[in-house]
Structure formats: C-alpha cells, structure tokens
Amino acid sequence: MKRFRHYNRKRAIVLACFGSVIEQQKYLDLEAKVKEEYPDCEVFTSFSSRMVIKLLKKKKKEIYKNLPQTLADVDMQGYKHVVVVSVNIYPTDEHEFLKKIVDGFKHFSLANLGITNALLTTTKDTTSYLKNLNEQVSKEDTANLYIIHGTPKLNTVGIDSISYTSDLLEMIDERNFACSLEGAFPYFAINDAIKQKIKSKGFKKVQVVPLLLVSGNHYIKDMFEIKDDLSDEFESFIAPSLTQSENFNLLELPQTQEIFIKNIKESFKMLGISHKTMTY
C-alpha cells in the first residue's frame, strides 16, 4: 500500500491527561520521566479538558491540544507504533472516552495504535498500591478519611474499581474510612454518618487523604471544605505531601509512575514491539 510508506518513523507515546491549570507541571514532569525511560520514543502530552486548554493558552500563552488533535499530528508525522497512556486513576468515564478515540483512529490510520490501562485497573496493582499508600500515610491514633473523586453514574464501566478501593482500604485498617466527592456516598451527603463512625471508634484526629492525581482545584476547594467540616468535632488536617511538593498528590509517587511505565511496556508488547529495541 502506497500510503504505508509514509509511516516511516519509529514509535510514539501520547500521554492523555485530563489536565490542570494549577498543576500542569506535574504532567510535564511525568512526560520527562517517560522520555527518560523511553529515549527512542517521541513523547507527546494531550489534555482532555477544554477549559484547561483554553486557560493555558490565555494565561500562560502555552498551546496544548486534545487527544484527537494530538493523534492527528502524530499520524501526520508518520509514526508506525503509537501507545496512548491513560493518565487516569480508574478505568471509568474518562478512560472509556479515550478508548473510543483510539478505536476511532484505527479506522483511518495505518499506524499500530494501542492504549494502556488506567492506574488502578488490575487487582494485583491496585491491592499493592493501596496497601503501600496506606502504610505511608497512616499515623498513630489518627483516622484516615480517603476521598475518591468518584463518577456520577452508578452504572459506569469501571465503577467496580472504585468500590474495590473503598472496600479494601476499610478492610485492611480499622483507621480507614472512605467516601467520594461526586460519586457514590459523597461526603456532604453522608458527613454526619461518617463522623459518627469515626467517633464510635474513639478517634479524635482525622486526616483527609485525597485520592487525586494532582492537587488542583478539587484539592484547593473540596479538601479544605471537608477538613473544615470535620474540624467541628475532630482535630482535622489534610495528609502531608509524600514527595517534595508542597501538597499531597498521587502523580509524583514512585509507585504511580512505575505502574504507568509498566503499562506502556505492556501496551508496546501487545503491539508486538519490545521495550528497548525496534527493527525495521
């Protein structure tokens, strides 16, 4: 096929992120990490939030594109093998949207396209990740209130991964409690019940643990509102950062990055491409 001769470049990686005006640098740091791990690949970063794209252009004069636009650019540049990295915690709405975009491009692109799992997709990775995180954040005589962003629909694909997170955290440590921001069991709909559960176990201190990739708007607004609401009955605070950043976030954690890197490796393997070498 004549058109296939135009696909003469090696492989590319596209990070598909929701985006954050406040914490954009966290995604760029992940991009740098992926480039370090895959020096033979061209790495691109896309954002799915149109508001983020517009604000970055307006406030910082930085031009970013969404995934369809980025994939079109990558295809035009002639990359044979392309892996899209789902930079999402759970395989729910945002992840499913990315999959649809990649599947759509397969209809007219001659490139070999793949997409990774979201961060907490497999039981093995999720169990190990949550147990390690809990060990790192937990403090003596302090309750952990894990806040999951959640999804607005109870029949969303991937919602089991959210339920597993909540159930596992509460099962492995009596200090743990869980709720959501916008999904099932949202904090401000069940805050009285949560407070009663925490008090019934004798805790006087509570730390809010945000299960968010970056400490953007949800962190600044919602986490502090939850902390303030808890402060009526407990000594409350937001979990301190586990990295060099000022605020707690998941994206910078070594285990988070390790899973994303591993997912890329597995996706290239599914495309028939080894991690370190390629031949043409």
CSV table of N, CA and C in Angstrom, one decimal, residues 139-211:
chain,number,residue,atom,x,y,z
A,139,LYS,N,-1.0,7.4,60.5
A,139,LYS,CA,-0.4,7.9,61.7
A,139,LYS,C,-1.1,7.3,63.0
A,140,GLU,N,-0.4,7.2,64.0
A,140,GLU,CA,-0.9,6.6,65.2
A,140,GLU,C,-2.1,7.4,65.8
A,141,ASP,N,-3.2,6.7,66.2
A,141,ASP,CA,-4.3,7.4,66.8
A,141,ASP,C,-5.0,8.4,65.9
A,142,THR,N,-4.8,8.2,64.6
A,142,THR,CA,-5.4,9.2,63.6
A,142,THR,C,-6.2,8.4,62.6
A,143,ALA,N,-7.5,8.8,62.4
A,143,ALA,CA,-8.3,8.2,61.3
A,143,ALA,C,-7.9,8.7,60.0
A,144,ASN,N,-8.0,7.9,59.0
A,144,ASN,CA,-7.7,8.3,57.6
A,144,ASN,C,-9.1,8.3,56.8
A,145,LEU,N,-9.4,9.5,56.3
A,145,LEU,CA,-10.6,9.6,55.5
A,145,LEU,C,-10.2,9.8,54.1
A,146,TYR,N,-10.3,8.7,53.3
A,146,TYR,CA,-9.8,8.7,51.9
A,146,TYR,C,-11.0,9.2,51.1
A,147,ILE,N,-10.6,10.2,50.2
A,147,ILE,CA,-11.6,10.9,49.4
A,147,ILE,C,-11.4,10.5,47.9
A,148,ILE,N,-12.3,9.8,47.4
A,148,ILE,CA,-12.3,9.3,46.0
A,148,ILE,C,-13.1,10.3,45.1
A,149,HIS,N,-12.6,10.7,44.0
A,149,HIS,CA,-13.3,11.7,43.2
A,149,HIS,C,-14.7,11.1,42.8
A,150,GLY,N,-14.7,9.9,42.3
A,150,GLY,CA,-16.0,9.2,42.0
A,150,GLY,C,-16.5,9.6,40.6
A,151,THR,N,-17.6,8.9,40.3
A,151,THR,CA,-18.3,9.1,39.0
A,151,THR,C,-19.8,9.3,39.2
A,152,PRO,N,-20.4,10.2,38.5
A,152,PRO,CA,-21.8,10.5,38.8
A,152,PRO,C,-22.8,9.4,38.5
A,153,LYS,N,-22.5,8.4,37.7
A,153,LYS,CA,-23.4,7.4,37.3
A,153,LYS,C,-23.0,6.0,38.0
A,154,LEU,N,-24.0,5.4,38.5
A,154,LEU,CA,-23.8,4.1,39.2
A,154,LEU,C,-23.6,2.9,38.3
A,155,ASN,N,-23.9,3.1,37.0
A,155,ASN,CA,-23.7,2.0,36.1
A,155,ASN,C,-22.5,2.2,35.1
A,156,THR,N,-21.6,3.1,35.5
A,156,THR,CA,-20.5,3.4,34.7
A,156,THR,C,-19.5,2.3,34.7
A,157,VAL,N,-19.0,2.0,33.5
A,157,VAL,CA,-18.0,1.0,33.3
A,157,VAL,C,-16.8,1.3,34.2
A,158,GLY,N,-16.3,0.3,35.0
A,158,GLY,CA,-15.1,0.5,35.8
A,158,GLY,C,-15.4,1.0,37.2
A,159,ILE,N,-16.7,1.1,37.5
A,159,ILE,CA,-17.0,1.6,38.9
A,159,ILE,C,-16.7,0.5,39.9
A,160,ASP,N,-16.5,-0.7,39.5
A,160,ASP,CA,-16.1,-1.8,40.5
A,160,ASP,C,-14.7,-1.5,41.0
A,161,SER,N,-13.9,-0.8,40.3
A,161,SER,CA,-12.5,-0.5,40.7
A,161,SER,C,-12.6,0.6,41.9
A,162,ILE,N,-13.6,1.5,41.8
A,162,ILE,CA,-13.8,2.4,42.8
A,162,ILE,C,-14.3,1.7,44.1
A,163,SER,N,-15.3,0.9,43.9
A,163,SER,CA,-15.8,0.1,45.1
A,163,SER,C,-14.7,-0.7,45.7
A,164,TYR,N,-13.9,-1.4,44.9
A,164,TYR,CA,-12.8,-2.2,45.5
A,164,TYR,C,-11.9,-1.3,46.3
A,165,THR,N,-11.6,-0.1,45.8
A,165,THR,CA,-10.7,0.8,46.6
A,165,THR,C,-11.2,1.0,47.9
A,166,SER,N,-12.5,1.4,48.0
A,166,SER,CA,-13.2,1.8,49.2
A,166,SER,C,-13.2,0.6,50.2
A,167,ASP,N,-13.6,-0.6,49.6
A,167,ASP,CA,-13.8,-1.8,50.5
A,167,ASP,C,-12.4,-2.2,51.0
A,168,LEU,N,-11.4,-2.2,50.1
A,168,LEU,CA,-10.1,-2.7,50.6
A,168,LEU,C,-9.5,-1.8,51.7
A,169,LEU,N,-9.6,-0.5,51.5
A,169,LEU,CA,-9.0,0.4,52.4
A,169,LEU,C,-9.6,0.2,53.8
A,170,GLU,N,-11.0,0.1,53.8
A,170,GLU,CA,-11.6,-0.1,55.1
A,170,GLU,C,-11.4,-1.5,55.7
A,171,MET,N,-11.1,-2.4,54.9
A,171,MET,CA,-10.9,-3.8,55.4
A,171,MET,C,-9.5,-4.0,56.0
A,172,ILE,N,-8.5,-3.3,55.4
A,172,ILE,CA,-7.1,-3.6,55.8
A,172,ILE,C,-6.7,-2.8,57.0
A,173,ASP,N,-7.5,-1.8,57.4
A,173,ASP,CA,-7.0,-0.9,58.5
A,173,ASP,C,-8.3,-0.3,59.2
A,174,GLU,N,-8.4,-0.5,60.5
A,174,GLU,CA,-9.6,0.0,61.2
A,174,GLU,C,-9.6,1.5,61.3
A,175,ARG,N,-8.5,2.1,61.0
A,175,ARG,CA,-8.4,3.6,61.0
A,175,ARG,C,-9.0,4.2,59.7
A,176,ASN,N,-9.3,3.4,58.7
A,176,ASN,CA,-9.7,3.9,57.4
A,176,ASN,C,-11.2,4.0,57.2
A,177,PHE,N,-11.5,5.1,56.6
A,177,PHE,CA,-12.9,5.4,56.1
A,177,PHE,C,-12.8,6.0,54.7
A,178,ALA,N,-13.9,5.8,53.9
A,178,ALA,CA,-13.8,6.3,52.6
A,178,ALA,C,-15.1,6.9,52.1
A,179,CYS,N,-15.1,7.9,51.3
A,179,CYS,CA,-16.2,8.5,50.6
A,179,CYS,C,-15.8,9.1,49.3
A,180,SER,N,-16.7,9.8,48.7
A,180,SER,CA,-16.4,10.4,47.4
A,180,SER,C,-16.7,11.9,47.4
A,181,LEU,N,-16.2,12.6,46.3
A,181,LEU,CA,-16.6,13.9,46.1
A,181,LEU,C,-17.9,14.1,45.3
A,182,GLU,N,-17.9,13.3,44.2
A,182,GLU,CA,-19.1,13.5,43.2
A,182,GLU,C,-19.7,12.2,42.9
A,183,GLY,N,-19.3,11.1,43.4
A,183,GLY,CA,-19.8,9.8,43.1
A,183,GLY,C,-20.7,9.2,44.2
A,184,ALA,N,-20.7,7.9,44.3
A,184,ALA,CA,-21.5,7.2,45.3
A,184,ALA,C,-20.9,7.6,46.7
A,185,PHE,N,-21.8,7.8,47.6
A,185,PHE,CA,-21.5,8.2,49.0
A,185,PHE,C,-20.7,9.5,49.1
A,186,PRO,N,-21.2,10.6,48.5
A,186,PRO,CA,-20.5,11.8,48.6
A,186,PRO,C,-20.4,12.4,50.0
A,187,TYR,N,-19.3,13.0,50.3
A,187,TYR,CA,-19.0,13.4,51.7
A,187,TYR,C,-20.2,14.2,52.3
A,188,PHE,N,-20.6,15.3,51.6
A,188,PHE,CA,-21.5,16.2,52.3
A,188,PHE,C,-22.9,15.6,52.3
A,189,ALA,N,-23.2,14.5,51.7
A,189,ALA,CA,-24.5,13.8,51.8
A,189,ALA,C,-24.5,12.8,53.0
A,190,ILE,N,-23.2,12.4,53.4
A,190,ILE,CA,-23.2,11.4,54.5
A,190,ILE,C,-22.2,11.8,55.6
A,191,ASN,N,-21.9,13.1,55.6
A,191,ASN,CA,-20.9,13.5,56.6
A,191,ASN,C,-21.2,13.2,58.1
A,192,ASP,N,-22.5,13.4,58.4
A,192,ASP,CA,-22.9,13.1,59.8
A,192,ASP,C,-22.7,11.6,60.1
A,193,ALA,N,-23.0,10.7,59.1
A,193,ALA,CA,-22.8,9.3,59.4
A,193,ALA,C,-21.3,8.9,59.5
A,194,ILE,N,-20.5,9.6,58.6
A,194,ILE,CA,-19.0,9.4,58.7
A,194,ILE,C,-18.5,9.8,60.0
A,195,LYS,N,-18.9,11.0,60.5
A,195,LYS,CA,-18.4,11.5,61.8
A,195,LYS,C,-18.8,10.5,62.9
A,196,GLN,N,-20.0,10.0,62.8
A,196,GLN,CA,-20.4,9.1,63.9
A,196,GLN,C,-19.6,7.8,63.9
A,197,LYS,N,-19.3,7.3,62.7
A,197,LYS,CA,-18.5,6.1,62.6
A,197,LYS,C,-17.1,6.3,63.1
A,198,ILE,N,-16.5,7.5,62.8
A,198,ILE,CA,-15.2,7.8,63.3
A,198,ILE,C,-15.2,7.9,64.8
A,199,LYS,N,-16.2,8.6,65.4
A,199,LYS,CA,-16.3,8.8,66.8
A,199,LYS,C,-16.5,7.5,67.5
A,200,SER,N,-17.3,6.6,66.9
A,200,SER,CA,-17.6,5.3,67.6
A,200,SER,C,-16.4,4.5,67.7
A,201,LYS,N,-15.3,4.8,67.0
A,201,LYS,CA,-14.1,4.0,67.1
A,201,LYS,C,-13.0,4.8,68.0
A,202,GLY,N,-13.5,5.9,68.5
A,202,GLY,CA,-12.7,6.6,69.5
A,202,GLY,C,-11.6,7.5,69.0
A,203,PHE,N,-11.7,7.9,67.7
A,203,PHE,CA,-10.7,8.7,67.1
A,203,PHE,C,-11.0,10.2,67.4
A,204,LYS,N,-10.0,11.0,67.7
A,204,LYS,CA,-10.1,12.4,68.0
A,204,LYS,C,-9.4,13.2,66.9
A,205,LYS,N,-8.6,12.5,66.1
A,205,LYS,CA,-7.9,13.2,65.0
A,205,LYS,C,-8.2,12.5,63.7
A,206,VAL,N,-8.4,13.3,62.6
A,206,VAL,CA,-8.7,12.8,61.3
A,206,VAL,C,-7.8,13.5,60.2
A,207,GLN,N,-7.2,12.7,59.4
A,207,GLN,CA,-6.5,13.3,58.2
A,207,GLN,C,-7.3,12.9,57.0
A,208,VAL,N,-7.4,14.0,56.2
A,208,VAL,CA,-8.1,13.8,54.9
A,208,VAL,C,-7.1,13.4,53.8
A,209,VAL,N,-7.3,12.3,53.2
A,209,VAL,CA,-6.3,11.7,52.2
A,209,VAL,C,-7.0,11.8,50.8
A,210,PRO,N,-6.6,12.8,50.0
A,210,PRO,CA,-7.2,12.9,48.6
A,210,PRO,C,-6.6,11.9,47.6
A,211,LEU,N,-7.5,11.1,47.1
A,211,LEU,CA,-7.0,10.1,46.1
A,211,LEU,C,-7.2,10.8,44.7
